Amino acid sequence: MLQSLRVCSRQTASRAFSRQAGAAASIEPTAPVRVRFAPSPTGMLHLGGLRTALFNYLLARRYGGEFILRIEDTDQARLVPGAAEGIVQTLEWAGLNFDEGPGKGPDKYFQSQRSDIYRKHAQELLDRGAAYRCFCSTSRLEALRTEQTAQGRAPAYDRHCAHLSSRQIDEKLRAGERHTVRMRAPSAEDSDSGRFYDIVHRAMDFRGPAGFDDAVLLKSDGQPTYHLANVVDDHLMRITHVLRGEEWLMSTPKHRALFTAFGWQAPQYAHLPLLMNPDGSKLSKRNDDGPVQRYIDDGYLPESLVNYTALLGWHPETPQELFTLRQLEQSFSLAGLSRSKSVVSRERLDWLNRQHLRAALADPDKSAGLIQQARAEVAAASGLETASVRPETVATALRLAGDRLTFTKDLYNAVPFMFGDPALDTTAAEQALILVPHEFHIPILNALEHALASEVS
């Protein structure tokens, strides 16, 4: 795909870009920021998307700015019905309330509602000579790609239509020939678009044709590609910082070139490293640990998943591991972002969930909801009617077993004797009874019953 790429090392970069590298000491915003989370509604929100949303949200809260939710749904063929609504619901579950977004704010936040805006700006680039119409057929483009690949070259458009005269273009338009609009990419060697400072990866230098092919901006159906839509929207929505996955790092020179072509100031970029499975493979929506809904269904508290997600690529200044959302809002910093890939591990998440569950049970504002949740779970696990499971008994059981619970759904298995006659014929019960002389069994059970009754009253 790319013929040549040189990413300067930190040491080389500091020499090559002394001005930019010097900015590393002052990467924290000094004024209110505007940030956005811009997912595509092609399925359920995954853990990597939640992290991107969280870091943008925390940056806005930490520095007194606005957090915007923008739905990038221009690729209509890949849309999943209900996915956009699911994304909103997941963010609300996590407590990441956006300041502007669908149903909230003065703008249109679905890109499919902004097609006229993109076509207007594509025409502006055509008028400036920064873009051109391409009438090449799909078959020609496929043949070109096949030929370049066979020759060991990276596929790239050959600018076959870049030099068409105005007369030729008018004739083709009158004939109704389908066409796209391509950016007229600047020469990489003559452009500063490939030289930029990334908050996470520091000073970057993409040389040669890397990221500088003549990308399609408007498709033949008049819909924008990601490259045009996200640049136009970031400018019109006054985005100051773009925190997104590092899979977009290679496209940044292209986006910066578009900002330059429009005469706009580009935002600051921070490209977040990938999340990995324990086996070293990339975490994706198709992994069991990918979709956020899987964690919700498994019984994790929003506080613990948010806490865990924040530590996937961000290092606080202290050894503290347990954070509430409010504490994260007060502690988050761009300087704490890591370039290292993070491995997703349920073991650490389980530990965090136990800590947050314990804290929630001690909080009167949260414990009532957890008691009702556990009550329904006990009824389902025991086969009892929910009405026969007393809330007072559940509350007592949660207090007694709280330190051992990872999820409220574990309550019945932890203390089944509190919700019915104890099963003394189980292996575990037999082993426990062996340790106690027979003559003490009944007195102990009577004492336990009395103690529990006293606890409830």
mmCIF file with all atom_site columns, C-alpha atoms in Angstrom, residues 289-428:
data_model
loop_
_atom_site.group_PDB
_atom_site.id
_atom_site.type_symbol
_atom_site.label_atom_id
_atom_site.label_alt_id
_atom_site.label_comp_id
_atom_site.label_asym_id
_atom_site.label_entity_id
_atom_site.label_seq_id
_atom_site.pdbx_PDB_ins_code
_atom_site.Cartn_x
_atom_site.Cartn_y
_atom_site.Cartn_z
_atom_site.occupancy
_atom_site.B_iso_or_equiv
_atom_site.pdbx_formal_charge
_atom_site.auth_seq_id
_atom_site.auth_comp_id
_atom_site.auth_asym_id
_atom_site.auth_atom_id
_atom_site.pdbx_PDB_model_num
ATOM 1   C CA . ASP A 1 289 ? -14.109 -9.514  25.017 1.00 0.00 ? 289 ASP A CA 1
ATOM 2   C CA . GLY A 1 290 ? -14.801 -6.983  22.246 1.00 0.00 ? 290 GLY A CA 1
ATOM 3   C CA . PRO A 1 291 ? -18.419 -5.791  22.502 1.00 0.00 ? 291 PRO A CA 1
ATOM 4   C CA . VAL A 1 292 ? -19.268 -3.636  25.518 1.00 0.00 ? 292 VAL A CA 1
ATOM 5   C CA . GLN A 1 293 ? -22.690 -5.270  25.661 1.00 0.00 ? 293 GLN A CA 1
ATOM 6   C CA . ARG A 1 294 ? -20.967 -8.542  26.568 1.00 0.00 ? 294 ARG A CA 1
ATOM 7   C CA . TYR A 1 295 ? -19.559 -6.939  29.722 1.00 0.00 ? 295 TYR A CA 1
ATOM 8   C CA . ILE A 1 296 ? -22.950 -5.468  30.579 1.00 0.00 ? 296 ILE A CA 1
ATOM 9   C CA . ASP A 1 297 ? -24.622 -8.858  30.139 1.00 0.00 ? 297 ASP A CA 1
ATOM 10  C CA . ASP A 1 298 ? -21.951 -10.515 32.287 1.00 0.00 ? 298 ASP A CA 1
ATOM 11  C CA . GLY A 1 299 ? -22.864 -8.226  35.187 1.00 0.00 ? 299 GLY A CA 1
ATOM 12  C CA . TYR A 1 300 ? -19.997 -5.734  35.368 1.00 0.00 ? 300 TYR A CA 1
ATOM 13  C CA . LEU A 1 301 ? -20.831 -2.408  36.964 1.00 0.00 ? 301 LEU A CA 1
ATOM 14  C CA . PRO A 1 302 ? -20.435 0.692   34.770 1.00 0.00 ? 302 PRO A CA 1
ATOM 15  C CA . GLU A 1 303 ? -18.076 2.148   37.385 1.00 0.00 ? 303 GLU A CA 1
ATOM 16  C CA . SER A 1 304 ? -15.704 -0.811  37.158 1.00 0.00 ? 304 SER A CA 1
ATOM 17  C CA . LEU A 1 305 ? -15.693 -1.068  33.346 1.00 0.00 ? 305 LEU A CA 1
ATOM 18  C CA . VAL A 1 306 ? -15.059 2.672   33.006 1.00 0.00 ? 306 VAL A CA 1
ATOM 19  C CA . ASN A 1 307 ? -12.282 2.458   35.614 1.00 0.00 ? 307 ASN A CA 1
ATOM 20  C CA . TYR A 1 308 ? -10.737 -0.517  33.810 1.00 0.00 ? 308 TYR A CA 1
ATOM 21  C CA . THR A 1 309 ? -11.034 1.062   30.362 1.00 0.00 ? 309 THR A CA 1
ATOM 22  C CA . ALA A 1 310 ? -9.331  4.248   31.543 1.00 0.00 ? 310 ALA A CA 1
ATOM 23  C CA . LEU A 1 311 ? -6.266  2.235   32.556 1.00 0.00 ? 311 LEU A CA 1
ATOM 24  C CA . LEU A 1 312 ? -5.979  0.696   29.075 1.00 0.00 ? 312 LEU A CA 1
ATOM 25  C CA . GLY A 1 313 ? -3.509  3.186   27.683 1.00 0.00 ? 313 GLY A CA 1
ATOM 26  C CA . TRP A 1 314 ? -3.490  5.911   30.330 1.00 0.00 ? 314 TRP A CA 1
ATOM 27  C CA . HIS A 1 315 ? -1.176  6.027   33.336 1.00 0.00 ? 315 HIS A CA 1
ATOM 28  C CA . PRO A 1 316 ? -2.129  8.190   36.319 1.00 0.00 ? 316 PRO A CA 1
ATOM 29  C CA . GLU A 1 317 ? 0.554   10.172  38.078 1.00 0.00 ? 317 GLU A CA 1
ATOM 30  C CA . THR A 1 318 ? 0.105   8.112   41.264 1.00 0.00 ? 318 THR A CA 1
ATOM 31  C CA . PRO A 1 319 ? -0.073  4.349   41.934 1.00 0.00 ? 319 PRO A CA 1
ATOM 32  C CA . GLN A 1 320 ? -3.834  4.679   42.418 1.00 0.00 ? 320 GLN A CA 1
ATOM 33  C CA . GLU A 1 321 ? -5.845  2.037   40.542 1.00 0.00 ? 321 GLU A CA 1
ATOM 34  C CA . LEU A 1 322 ? -9.353  2.488   41.881 1.00 0.00 ? 322 LEU A CA 1
ATOM 35  C CA . PHE A 1 323 ? -11.116 5.508   40.342 1.00 0.00 ? 323 PHE A CA 1
ATOM 36  C CA . THR A 1 324 ? -14.640 6.819   40.238 1.00 0.00 ? 324 THR A CA 1
ATOM 37  C CA . LEU A 1 325 ? -15.676 8.634   37.076 1.00 0.00 ? 325 LEU A CA 1
ATOM 38  C CA . ARG A 1 326 ? -15.455 11.921  38.944 1.00 0.00 ? 326 ARG A CA 1
ATOM 39  C CA . GLN A 1 327 ? -11.901 11.142  40.048 1.00 0.00 ? 327 GLN A CA 1
ATOM 40  C CA . LEU A 1 328 ? -10.967 10.279  36.464 1.00 0.00 ? 328 LEU A CA 1
ATOM 41  C CA . GLU A 1 329 ? -12.384 13.611  35.309 1.00 0.00 ? 329 GLU A CA 1
ATOM 42  C CA . GLN A 1 330 ? -10.103 15.374  37.772 1.00 0.00 ? 330 GLN A CA 1
ATOM 43  C CA . SER A 1 331 ? -6.994  13.267  37.092 1.00 0.00 ? 331 SER A CA 1
ATOM 44  C CA . PHE A 1 332 ? -6.921  12.662  33.331 1.00 0.00 ? 332 PHE A CA 1
ATOM 45  C CA . SER A 1 333 ? -4.067  14.182  31.352 1.00 0.00 ? 333 SER A CA 1
ATOM 46  C CA . LEU A 1 334 ? -2.740  13.889  27.820 1.00 0.00 ? 334 LEU A CA 1
ATOM 47  C CA . ALA A 1 335 ? 0.762   13.379  29.210 1.00 0.00 ? 335 ALA A CA 1
ATOM 48  C CA . GLY A 1 336 ? -0.418  10.113  30.745 1.00 0.00 ? 336 GLY A CA 1
ATOM 49  C CA . LEU A 1 337 ? -1.339  8.548   27.400 1.00 0.00 ? 337 LEU A CA 1
ATOM 50  C CA . SER A 1 338 ? 0.850   5.579   26.525 1.00 0.00 ? 338 SER A CA 1
ATOM 51  C CA . ARG A 1 339 ? 2.227   4.456   23.160 1.00 0.00 ? 339 ARG A CA 1
ATOM 52  C CA . SER A 1 340 ? 2.261   0.828   24.275 1.00 0.00 ? 340 SER A CA 1
ATOM 53  C CA . LYS A 1 341 ? -0.505  -1.526  23.242 1.00 0.00 ? 341 LYS A CA 1
ATOM 54  C CA . SER A 1 342 ? -2.698  -2.689  26.122 1.00 0.00 ? 342 SER A CA 1
ATOM 55  C CA . VAL A 1 343 ? -3.721  -6.288  26.764 1.00 0.00 ? 343 VAL A CA 1
ATOM 56  C CA . VAL A 1 344 ? -7.316  -6.873  27.807 1.00 0.00 ? 344 VAL A CA 1
ATOM 57  C CA . SER A 1 345 ? -7.478  -9.079  30.900 1.00 0.00 ? 345 SER A CA 1
ATOM 58  C CA . ARG A 1 346 ? -10.617 -10.100 32.760 1.00 0.00 ? 346 ARG A CA 1
ATOM 59  C CA . GLU A 1 347 ? -8.616  -10.868 35.897 1.00 0.00 ? 347 GLU A CA 1
ATOM 60  C CA . ARG A 1 348 ? -7.873  -7.213  36.547 1.00 0.00 ? 348 ARG A CA 1
ATOM 61  C CA . LEU A 1 349 ? -11.405 -6.208  35.616 1.00 0.00 ? 349 LEU A CA 1
ATOM 62  C CA . ASP A 1 350 ? -12.863 -8.770  38.037 1.00 0.00 ? 350 ASP A CA 1
ATOM 63  C CA . TRP A 1 351 ? -10.763 -7.322  40.856 1.00 0.00 ? 351 TRP A CA 1
ATOM 64  C CA . LEU A 1 352 ? -11.979 -3.815  40.045 1.00 0.00 ? 352 LEU A CA 1
ATOM 65  C CA . ASN A 1 353 ? -15.571 -5.004  39.918 1.00 0.00 ? 353 ASN A CA 1
ATOM 66  C CA . ARG A 1 354 ? -15.264 -6.507  43.409 1.00 0.00 ? 354 ARG A CA 1
ATOM 67  C CA . GLN A 1 355 ? -13.939 -3.204  44.759 1.00 0.00 ? 355 GLN A CA 1
ATOM 68  C CA . HIS A 1 356 ? -16.632 -1.106  43.106 1.00 0.00 ? 356 HIS A CA 1
ATOM 69  C CA . LEU A 1 357 ? -19.348 -3.543  44.134 1.00 0.00 ? 357 LEU A CA 1
ATOM 70  C CA . ARG A 1 358 ? -18.226 -3.314  47.753 1.00 0.00 ? 358 ARG A CA 1
ATOM 71  C CA . ALA A 1 359 ? -18.251 0.498   47.569 1.00 0.00 ? 359 ALA A CA 1
ATOM 72  C CA . ALA A 1 360 ? -21.666 0.555   45.901 1.00 0.00 ? 360 ALA A CA 1
ATOM 73  C CA . LEU A 1 361 ? -23.189 -1.677  48.574 1.00 0.00 ? 361 LEU A CA 1
ATOM 74  C CA . ALA A 1 362 ? -21.979 0.785   51.203 1.00 0.00 ? 362 ALA A CA 1
ATOM 75  C CA . ASP A 1 363 ? -23.577 3.690   49.325 1.00 0.00 ? 363 ASP A CA 1
ATOM 76  C CA . PRO A 1 364 ? -27.300 4.123   50.176 1.00 0.00 ? 364 PRO A CA 1
ATOM 77  C CA . ASP A 1 365 ? -27.922 5.795   46.814 1.00 0.00 ? 365 ASP A CA 1
ATOM 78  C CA . LYS A 1 366 ? -26.643 2.758   44.929 1.00 0.00 ? 366 LYS A CA 1
ATOM 79  C CA . SER A 1 367 ? -27.324 -0.179  47.227 1.00 0.00 ? 367 SER A CA 1
ATOM 80  C CA . ALA A 1 368 ? -31.123 -0.127  46.786 1.00 0.00 ? 368 ALA A CA 1
ATOM 81  C CA . GLY A 1 369 ? -30.822 -0.794  43.070 1.00 0.00 ? 369 GLY A CA 1
ATOM 82  C CA . LEU A 1 370 ? -28.274 -3.546  43.610 1.00 0.00 ? 370 LEU A CA 1
ATOM 83  C CA . ILE A 1 371 ? -30.501 -5.225  46.194 1.00 0.00 ? 371 ILE A CA 1
ATOM 84  C CA . GLN A 1 372 ? -33.387 -5.339  43.737 1.00 0.00 ? 372 GLN A CA 1
ATOM 85  C CA . GLN A 1 373 ? -31.101 -6.643  41.014 1.00 0.00 ? 373 GLN A CA 1
ATOM 86  C CA . ALA A 1 374 ? -29.702 -9.340  43.308 1.00 0.00 ? 374 ALA A CA 1
ATOM 87  C CA . ARG A 1 375 ? -33.200 -10.235 44.453 1.00 0.00 ? 375 ARG A CA 1
ATOM 88  C CA . ALA A 1 376 ? -34.243 -11.055 40.886 1.00 0.00 ? 376 ALA A CA 1
ATOM 89  C CA . GLU A 1 377 ? -31.023 -12.991 40.310 1.00 0.00 ? 377 GLU A CA 1
ATOM 90  C CA . VAL A 1 378 ? -31.505 -15.056 43.486 1.00 0.00 ? 378 VAL A CA 1
ATOM 91  C CA . ALA A 1 379 ? -35.040 -15.898 42.427 1.00 0.00 ? 379 ALA A CA 1
ATOM 92  C CA . ALA A 1 380 ? -33.834 -17.017 38.992 1.00 0.00 ? 380 ALA A CA 1
ATOM 93  C CA . ALA A 1 381 ? -31.006 -19.122 40.455 1.00 0.00 ? 381 ALA A CA 1
ATOM 94  C CA . SER A 1 382 ? -33.074 -20.750 43.192 1.00 0.00 ? 382 SER A CA 1
ATOM 95  C CA . GLY A 1 383 ? -36.307 -21.292 41.335 1.00 0.00 ? 383 GLY A CA 1
ATOM 96  C CA . LEU A 1 384 ? -38.171 -19.220 43.911 1.00 0.00 ? 384 LEU A CA 1
ATOM 97  C CA . GLU A 1 385 ? -40.773 -16.601 43.137 1.00 0.00 ? 385 GLU A CA 1
ATOM 98  C CA . THR A 1 386 ? -39.284 -13.105 43.321 1.00 0.00 ? 386 THR A CA 1
ATOM 99  C CA . ALA A 1 387 ? -41.998 -12.102 45.783 1.00 0.00 ? 387 ALA A CA 1
ATOM 100 C CA . SER A 1 388 ? -40.834 -14.794 48.203 1.00 0.00 ? 388 SER A CA 1
ATOM 101 C CA . VAL A 1 389 ? -37.261 -13.481 48.248 1.00 0.00 ? 389 VAL A CA 1
ATOM 102 C CA . ARG A 1 390 ? -37.299 -10.815 50.939 1.00 0.00 ? 390 ARG A CA 1
ATOM 103 C CA . PRO A 1 391 ? -35.297 -7.638  50.180 1.00 0.00 ? 391 PRO A CA 1
ATOM 104 C CA . GLU A 1 392 ? -34.149 -7.592  53.827 1.00 0.00 ? 392 GLU A CA 1
ATOM 105 C CA . THR A 1 393 ? -32.682 -11.083 53.453 1.00 0.00 ? 393 THR A CA 1
ATOM 106 C CA . VAL A 1 394 ? -30.920 -10.088 50.242 1.00 0.00 ? 394 VAL A CA 1
ATOM 107 C CA . ALA A 1 395 ? -29.490 -6.992  51.918 1.00 0.00 ? 395 ALA A CA 1
ATOM 108 C CA . THR A 1 396 ? -28.154 -9.091  54.792 1.00 0.00 ? 396 THR A CA 1
ATOM 109 C CA . ALA A 1 397 ? -26.732 -11.688 52.429 1.00 0.00 ? 397 ALA A CA 1
ATOM 110 C CA . LEU A 1 398 ? -24.961 -8.991  50.407 1.00 0.00 ? 398 LEU A CA 1
ATOM 111 C CA . ARG A 1 399 ? -23.389 -7.597  53.575 1.00 0.00 ? 399 ARG A CA 1
ATOM 112 C CA . LEU A 1 400 ? -22.216 -11.027 54.685 1.00 0.00 ? 400 LEU A CA 1
ATOM 113 C CA . ALA A 1 401 ? -20.904 -12.192 51.303 1.00 0.00 ? 401 ALA A CA 1
ATOM 114 C CA . GLY A 1 402 ? -19.981 -8.858  49.739 1.00 0.00 ? 402 GLY A CA 1
ATOM 115 C CA . ASP A 1 403 ? -16.231 -9.299  50.057 1.00 0.00 ? 403 ASP A CA 1
ATOM 116 C CA . ARG A 1 404 ? -16.393 -12.588 48.162 1.00 0.00 ? 404 ARG A CA 1
ATOM 117 C CA . LEU A 1 405 ? -18.667 -11.467 45.332 1.00 0.00 ? 405 LEU A CA 1
ATOM 118 C CA . THR A 1 406 ? -17.469 -10.450 41.890 1.00 0.00 ? 406 THR A CA 1
ATOM 119 C CA . PHE A 1 407 ? -21.048 -10.024 40.655 1.00 0.00 ? 407 PHE A CA 1
ATOM 120 C CA . THR A 1 408 ? -24.393 -9.759  42.406 1.00 0.00 ? 408 THR A CA 1
ATOM 121 C CA . LYS A 1 409 ? -25.506 -12.785 40.385 1.00 0.00 ? 409 LYS A CA 1
ATOM 122 C CA . ASP A 1 410 ? -23.049 -14.869 42.462 1.00 0.00 ? 410 ASP A CA 1
ATOM 123 C CA . LEU A 1 411 ? -24.975 -14.207 45.666 1.00 0.00 ? 411 LEU A CA 1
ATOM 124 C CA . TYR A 1 412 ? -27.180 -17.299 45.718 1.00 0.00 ? 412 TYR A CA 1
ATOM 125 C CA . ASN A 1 413 ? -24.275 -19.701 45.176 1.00 0.00 ? 413 ASN A CA 1
ATOM 126 C CA . ALA A 1 414 ? -22.265 -17.900 47.856 1.00 0.00 ? 414 ALA A CA 1
ATOM 127 C CA . VAL A 1 415 ? -24.918 -18.159 50.604 1.00 0.00 ? 415 VAL A CA 1
ATOM 128 C CA . PRO A 1 416 ? -27.697 -20.511 49.445 1.00 0.00 ? 416 PRO A CA 1
ATOM 129 C CA . PHE A 1 417 ? -28.650 -21.351 53.045 1.00 0.00 ? 417 PHE A CA 1
ATOM 130 C CA . MET A 1 418 ? -30.077 -17.858 53.457 1.00 0.00 ? 418 MET A CA 1
ATOM 131 C CA . PHE A 1 419 ? -32.743 -18.474 50.852 1.00 0.00 ? 419 PHE A CA 1
ATOM 132 C CA . GLY A 1 420 ? -33.970 -21.918 51.867 1.00 0.00 ? 420 GLY A CA 1
ATOM 133 C CA . ASP A 1 421 ? -33.044 -25.014 53.808 1.00 0.00 ? 421 ASP A CA 1
ATOM 134 C CA . PRO A 1 422 ? -29.287 -25.671 53.603 1.00 0.00 ? 422 PRO A CA 1
ATOM 135 C CA . ALA A 1 423 ? -28.341 -28.597 51.356 1.00 0.00 ? 423 ALA A CA 1
ATOM 136 C CA . LEU A 1 424 ? -26.481 -30.765 53.876 1.00 0.00 ? 424 LEU A CA 1
ATOM 137 C CA . ASP A 1 425 ? -26.106 -33.632 51.428 1.00 0.00 ? 425 ASP A CA 1
ATOM 138 C CA . THR A 1 426 ? -23.607 -31.810 49.195 1.00 0.00 ? 426 THR A CA 1
ATOM 139 C CA . THR A 1 427 ? -19.910 -32.650 49.163 1.00 0.00 ? 427 THR A CA 1
ATOM 140 C CA . ALA A 1 428 ? -19.001 -29.219 50.452 1.00 0.00 ? 428 ALA A CA 1
#
